[in-house]
Amino acid sequence: MTATHPPRRRFLRTLVAGMLALPLVLGACGGDDSGGDDGKTELSFFWWGGEARAELTAKALDLYTAKHPDVTFKKTWQANQGYFDKLATLTAGDDAPDIFQIDDNFLSEYATRNVTLDLTSYQSDGKLDTTKFPEGLWKYGVVDGKLAGLAFGENTQGLVYNKSKLEAAKQPLPKTGMSWEEHIAWAQKAGPATGLAGTQDPSADYKAFWVWLRQQGKEMYNGNQLGFTAADVQAWFELWKGARDGKATPSADVIHEGNQTDITKQLVVTNKALTSWVWANQMPELQKNTKDELGVVAYPGDASKQWPRASMYFSVFRGTEHKDIAVDVINFLANDPEAGKILGTDRGLPSNLDVRASVAASTDNASMKQTIAAIDELSKNYGPSPSVPPRGHSTVRSELIKAAEEAQYGRATPAQAAEQFFAASQAAVSR
Amino acid sequence: MAVTQAPSPAPPAGPAAPRRRGRPARHKSDGAAGYIFLSPWLLGFAVITAIPMLMSLYLSFTNYDVLSDWSSTEWVGLDNYRQMFTEDPSFWHAVRVTITFALIATPLKLAAALGVALLLNRSFRGDGLFRGLFYLPSLLGGSVAVAIVWKSMFNGDGSFNAFLGWFGIEGKAWVNDPDYALGTLILLAVWQFGAPMVIFLAGLKQVPQELYEAASVDGAGPVRQFFAVTLPILSPVIFFNLVLETINGFQGFTSAFVLSGGTGGPVDSTLMYTLHLYNKGFTEYQMGYASAMAWVFLLSIGLVTVLIFRTGKFWVHYSDGDD
């Protein structure tokens, strides 16, 4: 031995260093453990929403566990902001949840990249029962001929207006079936009479643009192509430029506030305009944010051009180890009367019409009742539904906001803004 | 081992004891212990910095889209870079917005930091409290909460307009106006001058008093003293802050993200480079493109930093003790 330290001390020092480092090293590469193999299954279930939704969802899933004691759930939820970032990241790590909530902004993005399980065979052998769904509704989950998601909740476009203010000023209420020109003329008169701006300018709103397009005999999309031309967009922008010039709308900076999707920023609840262009099922949520009484009607023009839209879907991850159980779970959530009662209309009107009827009968929430009645009323004369928006839809949406705001702020003519939007959305869908 | 033994004499000379070559064993074991102690950090650096960086460099030459299988990810060569420079108008727009932001916010922030540091550099009652108060906003740094407060302050019916109202000025919805939205972000950045301020304060404490005394004997007033004594002595600290804050300015993300709801609006007026990159990666799933953007970003900031270093030799004054 030639070292200056006694060997024991050197050994100790190395050992201590190792012991200090060890937990850190182990902690850094801790993996995740998978479910047990004792006949029990744990499914991961991921959704966005608030506290209330989390409680309902947990309760409904617990009910499933009560009926199938060998199936438990790892429930994860979070606010909408950042949800899709997380879902994408999990998917990238091949660690996507077994069942996840998704909407029509992203359904095609996921389905065309083979992340979602094709549910068609389950549907045809009755394991996934859509017989009680409005047909247009479940079809709104089909991407490239595959059933990529089970429509969970129905909504449709709704023009929400401030009933109290209009009645106080003895102004007529907007009605389903008004033409766009009539609507703008109504706003020009009702605005000054109530002291609020007339109607929120929806030119940046893709759903209003889409409904208007369908009324012109066009579509937002044909398959993976745009179903409109730059001239259509220009006509749409010009319609609203006319409305702005005629003082039927608030000023551009106020319109911009309403262009955000946040419910609490909608002009009808911030009292900056008489109307907001939303989804009809958002009505109860809007009602919570204002003391005034609200009403809801269809968008102007031919209301049969609106369609039953899935407010969201549940999709099953294609790489899940428990395909059959996962499908059974979403089938249960959609069709079981008890589960339906628990979930209520939190995700839109229940897809299953029988469940919907029993929920409508048992609710005592006035605006909920009104919403269900309004959507049911509109659904009587729906024509055929469009297909789910293709890949690039979320980009198209934000490009529409950008271009419409250019026109709203007067930084571009309707023609220039239309050209810009058309080129950008063309690029987005053809990527 | 026998316990009772006479202490052994010096090791016998002769061929039995081999000559050690190179480093003594003791150092070797010290090195080993050092690396073992370092291993968590090394591992962390490798796993969460180095490997991902190399990965993103590789991805920037592919069409990786986050959701698809790796099998469908293709090598596209320089295509992402070509697209960026020739086919993405928003890219150049984001570059413009970012440069505008950094060019205006950084000098203002440094001026504010230096100004307040000069005020706080004397002793008065409660100076510690004031230093703390001025430092507070930057502790809240890039936090979401501050950005939300800012958003409501500069809204049409926000407190800033109420304040203007006292002077009979009619305000507007600053954050909702494409001409002013970026201005509110710049203001927010300037307001968070606490970190450079603290560093300036430390620098000011380093200025030898006798220099001021000598200067005043020579008849220099406070202004002259500031320019002839304070600034030159402080120049290395200014340089340090300038480099740091320029990099920070280019990387601005949180406030723009919160203020515009992630869109960079109104009308892309707050579309910072990082925000555009984020949207490309996470809403359009063009992660390959976003990685390419990130590397262009890295090189650009590196270039700007090198330029600042180059100019340094003209104005940064290092006292070498014998002047």
Short mmCIF file of N, CA and C in Angstrom, two decimals, chain A residues 78-171:
data_model
loop_
_atom_site.label_atom_id
_atom_site.label_comp_id
_atom_site.label_asym_id
_atom_site.label_seq_id
_atom_site.Cartn_x
_atom_site.Cartn_y
_atom_site.Cartn_z
N GLN A 78 -57.29 19.03 -16.15
CA GLN A 78 -56.71 20.35 -15.99
C GLN A 78 -57.52 21.37 -16.79
N ALA A 79 -57.21 22.63 -16.60
CA ALA A 79 -57.91 23.67 -17.32
C ALA A 79 -57.59 23.54 -18.81
N ASN A 80 -58.42 24.16 -19.63
CA ASN A 80 -58.26 24.04 -21.07
C ASN A 80 -56.90 24.56 -21.53
N GLN A 81 -56.45 25.64 -20.90
CA GLN A 81 -55.17 26.24 -21.28
C GLN A 81 -54.04 25.24 -21.03
N GLY A 82 -53.36 24.84 -22.07
CA GLY A 82 -52.24 23.94 -21.90
C GLY A 82 -52.62 22.47 -21.97
N TYR A 83 -53.92 22.19 -22.03
CA TYR A 83 -54.35 20.79 -22.07
C TYR A 83 -53.78 20.08 -23.30
N PHE A 84 -53.93 20.75 -24.44
CA PHE A 84 -53.51 20.08 -25.67
C PHE A 84 -51.99 20.00 -25.78
N ASP A 85 -51.30 20.95 -25.12
CA ASP A 85 -49.83 20.83 -25.08
C ASP A 85 -49.46 19.54 -24.36
N LYS A 86 -50.15 19.32 -23.24
CA LYS A 86 -49.81 18.16 -22.43
C LYS A 86 -50.17 16.88 -23.16
N LEU A 87 -51.34 16.88 -23.79
CA LEU A 87 -51.78 15.68 -24.51
C LEU A 87 -50.78 15.36 -25.63
N ALA A 88 -50.34 16.40 -26.33
CA ALA A 88 -49.38 16.18 -27.42
C ALA A 88 -48.07 15.63 -26.87
N THR A 89 -47.64 16.18 -25.74
CA THR A 89 -46.38 15.74 -25.16
C THR A 89 -46.46 14.29 -24.72
N LEU A 90 -47.58 13.93 -24.07
CA LEU A 90 -47.77 12.54 -23.64
C LEU A 90 -47.77 11.62 -24.86
N THR A 91 -48.46 12.05 -25.91
CA THR A 91 -48.54 11.24 -27.12
C THR A 91 -47.16 11.05 -27.73
N ALA A 92 -46.38 12.14 -27.74
CA ALA A 92 -45.04 12.07 -28.31
C ALA A 92 -44.19 11.06 -27.55
N GLY A 93 -44.41 10.96 -26.24
CA GLY A 93 -43.66 10.02 -25.44
C GLY A 93 -44.27 8.63 -25.46
N ASP A 94 -45.24 8.42 -26.35
CA ASP A 94 -45.93 7.14 -26.47
C ASP A 94 -46.58 6.75 -25.15
N ASP A 95 -47.06 7.77 -24.47
CA ASP A 95 -47.57 7.56 -23.12
C ASP A 95 -48.95 8.20 -23.04
N ALA A 96 -49.67 8.22 -24.17
CA ALA A 96 -50.97 8.89 -24.19
C ALA A 96 -51.93 8.18 -23.24
N PRO A 97 -52.88 8.93 -22.67
CA PRO A 97 -53.87 8.32 -21.79
C PRO A 97 -54.71 7.31 -22.57
N ASP A 98 -55.23 6.30 -21.87
CA ASP A 98 -56.05 5.30 -22.54
C ASP A 98 -57.29 5.94 -23.15
N ILE A 99 -57.92 6.84 -22.37
CA ILE A 99 -59.09 7.56 -22.87
C ILE A 99 -58.84 9.05 -22.68
N PHE A 100 -59.09 9.84 -23.69
CA PHE A 100 -58.91 11.28 -23.50
C PHE A 100 -60.01 12.07 -24.19
N GLN A 101 -60.24 13.25 -23.64
CA GLN A 101 -61.24 14.16 -24.19
C GLN A 101 -60.56 14.98 -25.28
N ILE A 102 -61.30 15.27 -26.35
CA ILE A 102 -60.70 16.02 -27.45
C ILE A 102 -61.82 16.78 -28.15
N ASP A 103 -61.50 17.83 -28.90
CA ASP A 103 -62.57 18.52 -29.60
C ASP A 103 -62.29 18.59 -31.10
N ASP A 104 -63.19 19.22 -31.84
CA ASP A 104 -63.06 19.15 -33.30
C ASP A 104 -61.93 20.02 -33.84
N ASN A 105 -61.29 20.81 -32.97
CA ASN A 105 -60.10 21.51 -33.42
C ASN A 105 -58.97 20.55 -33.69
N PHE A 106 -58.93 19.49 -32.88
CA PHE A 106 -57.75 18.62 -32.90
C PHE A 106 -58.05 17.18 -33.30
N LEU A 107 -59.35 16.84 -33.41
CA LEU A 107 -59.68 15.44 -33.69
C LEU A 107 -58.98 14.97 -34.97
N SER A 108 -59.04 15.78 -36.03
CA SER A 108 -58.40 15.37 -37.28
C SER A 108 -56.88 15.30 -37.15
N GLU A 109 -56.33 16.24 -36.38
CA GLU A 109 -54.88 16.24 -36.18
C GLU A 109 -54.44 14.89 -35.60
N TYR A 110 -55.21 14.40 -34.63
CA TYR A 110 -54.85 13.15 -33.97
C TYR A 110 -55.23 11.94 -34.81
N ALA A 111 -56.44 12.00 -35.43
CA ALA A 111 -56.93 10.83 -36.15
C ALA A 111 -56.08 10.56 -37.38
N THR A 112 -55.72 11.61 -38.12
CA THR A 112 -54.96 11.38 -39.35
C THR A 112 -53.54 10.94 -39.04
N ARG A 113 -53.10 11.14 -37.81
CA ARG A 113 -51.75 10.68 -37.46
C ARG A 113 -51.82 9.37 -36.69
N ASN A 114 -53.01 8.74 -36.76
CA ASN A 114 -53.13 7.40 -36.19
C ASN A 114 -52.92 7.32 -34.70
N VAL A 115 -53.34 8.35 -33.97
CA VAL A 115 -53.23 8.29 -32.52
C VAL A 115 -54.49 7.66 -31.93
N THR A 116 -55.63 7.90 -32.59
CA THR A 116 -56.90 7.43 -32.04
C THR A 116 -57.26 6.05 -32.58
N LEU A 117 -57.93 5.29 -31.73
CA LEU A 117 -58.41 3.96 -32.12
C LEU A 117 -59.64 4.12 -33.02
N ASP A 118 -59.68 3.36 -34.12
CA ASP A 118 -60.87 3.40 -34.98
C ASP A 118 -62.00 2.62 -34.30
N LEU A 119 -63.09 3.33 -34.01
CA LEU A 119 -64.18 2.72 -33.24
C LEU A 119 -65.25 2.07 -34.12
N THR A 120 -65.04 2.10 -35.44
CA THR A 120 -66.09 1.63 -36.35
C THR A 120 -66.56 0.20 -36.06
N SER A 121 -65.59 -0.71 -35.85
CA SER A 121 -65.99 -2.11 -35.66
C SER A 121 -66.77 -2.28 -34.36
N TYR A 122 -66.41 -1.52 -33.34
CA TYR A 122 -67.15 -1.58 -32.07
C TYR A 122 -68.57 -1.07 -32.26
N GLN A 123 -68.69 -0.06 -33.12
CA GLN A 123 -70.01 0.49 -33.37
C GLN A 123 -70.87 -0.53 -34.11
N SER A 124 -70.27 -1.20 -35.10
CA SER A 124 -71.09 -2.11 -35.90
C SER A 124 -71.48 -3.37 -35.12
N ASP A 125 -70.66 -3.83 -34.17
CA ASP A 125 -71.14 -4.99 -33.41
C ASP A 125 -71.79 -4.59 -32.08
N GLY A 126 -72.17 -3.31 -31.97
CA GLY A 126 -73.03 -2.91 -30.85
C GLY A 126 -72.32 -2.70 -29.53
N LYS A 127 -70.99 -2.87 -29.49
CA LYS A 127 -70.29 -2.64 -28.24
C LYS A 127 -70.24 -1.14 -27.93
N LEU A 128 -70.35 -0.37 -29.00
CA LEU A 128 -70.42 1.07 -28.84
C LEU A 128 -71.75 1.48 -29.48
N ASP A 129 -72.69 1.83 -28.61
CA ASP A 129 -74.06 2.01 -29.09
C ASP A 129 -74.33 3.47 -29.43
N THR A 130 -74.54 3.74 -30.73
CA THR A 130 -74.86 5.11 -31.12
C THR A 130 -76.26 5.18 -31.71
N THR A 131 -77.08 4.15 -31.45
CA THR A 131 -78.40 4.11 -32.08
C THR A 131 -79.33 5.19 -31.54
N LYS A 132 -79.07 5.65 -30.32
CA LYS A 132 -79.93 6.68 -29.73
C LYS A 132 -79.38 8.09 -30.00
N PHE A 133 -78.26 8.18 -30.74
CA PHE A 133 -77.67 9.49 -31.03
C PHE A 133 -78.35 10.09 -32.26
N PRO A 134 -78.45 11.42 -32.36
CA PRO A 134 -78.80 12.01 -33.66
C PRO A 134 -77.73 11.58 -34.65
N GLU A 135 -78.14 11.18 -35.85
CA GLU A 135 -77.16 10.60 -36.78
C GLU A 135 -76.03 11.57 -37.12
N GLY A 136 -76.42 12.82 -37.37
CA GLY A 136 -75.41 13.82 -37.73
C GLY A 136 -74.36 13.96 -36.63
N LEU A 137 -74.76 13.66 -35.41
CA LEU A 137 -73.86 13.89 -34.27
C LEU A 137 -72.74 12.85 -34.24
N TRP A 138 -73.08 11.56 -34.31
CA TRP A 138 -71.97 10.59 -34.25
C TRP A 138 -71.12 10.65 -35.50
N LYS A 139 -71.75 11.05 -36.64
CA LYS A 139 -70.99 11.15 -37.88
C LYS A 139 -69.94 12.25 -37.80
N TYR A 140 -70.20 13.20 -36.91
CA TYR A 140 -69.25 14.30 -36.75
C TYR A 140 -67.99 13.84 -36.02
N GLY A 141 -67.89 12.53 -35.80
CA GLY A 141 -66.66 11.98 -35.22
C GLY A 141 -65.90 11.14 -36.22
N VAL A 142 -66.36 11.14 -37.48
CA VAL A 142 -65.72 10.31 -38.50
C VAL A 142 -64.66 11.11 -39.24
N VAL A 143 -63.44 10.61 -39.24
CA VAL A 143 -62.35 11.26 -39.98
C VAL A 143 -61.78 10.24 -40.95
N ASP A 144 -61.74 10.58 -42.23
CA ASP A 144 -61.23 9.66 -43.26
C ASP A 144 -61.88 8.29 -43.17
N GLY A 145 -63.19 8.26 -42.94
CA GLY A 145 -63.88 6.99 -42.90
C GLY A 145 -63.71 6.20 -41.62
N LYS A 146 -62.95 6.72 -40.66
CA LYS A 146 -62.80 6.02 -39.39
C LYS A 146 -63.52 6.80 -38.30
N LEU A 147 -64.17 6.07 -37.39
CA LEU A 147 -64.81 6.73 -36.26
C LEU A 147 -63.72 7.01 -35.21
N ALA A 148 -63.29 8.26 -35.16
CA ALA A 148 -62.11 8.59 -34.36
C ALA A 148 -62.45 8.98 -32.94
N GLY A 149 -63.70 9.39 -32.71
CA GLY A 149 -64.07 9.80 -31.37
C GLY A 149 -65.57 9.65 -31.19
N LEU A 150 -65.97 9.41 -29.95
CA LEU A 150 -67.40 9.30 -29.67
C LEU A 150 -67.89 10.67 -29.23
N ALA A 151 -68.83 11.21 -30.03
CA ALA A 151 -69.35 12.55 -29.73
C ALA A 151 -69.93 12.56 -28.32
N PHE A 152 -69.42 13.42 -27.49
CA PHE A 152 -69.90 13.45 -26.13
C PHE A 152 -70.51 14.80 -25.84
N GLY A 153 -71.78 14.92 -26.12
CA GLY A 153 -72.43 16.20 -25.91
C GLY A 153 -72.64 16.89 -27.22
N GLU A 154 -73.82 17.47 -27.39
CA GLU A 154 -74.15 18.14 -28.63
C GLU A 154 -74.30 19.63 -28.34
N ASN A 155 -73.83 20.43 -29.26
CA ASN A 155 -74.22 21.83 -29.21
C ASN A 155 -74.42 22.32 -30.64
N THR A 156 -74.84 23.54 -30.77
CA THR A 156 -74.98 24.13 -32.09
C THR A 156 -74.79 25.63 -31.88
N GLN A 157 -74.61 26.35 -32.98
CA GLN A 157 -74.37 27.78 -32.87
C GLN A 157 -75.57 28.46 -32.21
N GLY A 158 -75.30 29.40 -31.32
CA GLY A 158 -76.38 30.13 -30.69
C GLY A 158 -76.04 31.61 -30.57
N LEU A 159 -76.99 32.45 -30.92
CA LEU A 159 -76.80 33.89 -30.75
C LEU A 159 -77.43 34.26 -29.41
N VAL A 160 -76.59 34.58 -28.45
CA VAL A 160 -77.10 34.90 -27.11
C VAL A 160 -77.29 36.41 -27.02
N TYR A 161 -78.45 36.83 -26.52
CA TYR A 161 -78.72 38.28 -26.46
C TYR A 161 -79.17 38.68 -25.06
N ASN A 162 -79.08 39.97 -24.79
CA ASN A 162 -79.43 40.50 -23.47
C ASN A 162 -80.91 40.86 -23.44
N LYS A 163 -81.70 39.94 -22.89
CA LYS A 163 -83.15 40.08 -22.91
C LYS A 163 -83.60 41.25 -22.04
N SER A 164 -83.04 41.37 -20.84
CA SER A 164 -83.48 42.42 -19.90
C SER A 164 -83.33 43.81 -20.51
N LYS A 165 -82.16 44.08 -21.06
CA LYS A 165 -81.89 45.41 -21.59
C LYS A 165 -82.83 45.73 -22.76
N LEU A 166 -83.08 44.73 -23.60
CA LEU A 166 -83.96 44.96 -24.75
C LEU A 166 -85.39 45.22 -24.31
N GLU A 167 -85.83 44.44 -23.33
CA GLU A 167 -87.20 44.62 -22.88
C GLU A 167 -87.38 45.96 -22.17
N ALA A 168 -86.36 46.34 -21.41
CA ALA A 168 -86.44 47.62 -20.70
C ALA A 168 -86.54 48.77 -21.70
N ALA A 169 -85.88 48.63 -22.85
CA ALA A 169 -85.90 49.70 -23.85
C ALA A 169 -87.02 49.49 -24.87
N LYS A 170 -87.88 48.50 -24.58
CA LYS A 170 -89.02 48.22 -25.47
C LYS A 170 -88.56 47.96 -26.91
N GLN A 171 -87.47 47.22 -27.03
CA GLN A 171 -86.97 46.86 -28.36
C GLN A 171 -87.39 45.44 -28.68
#
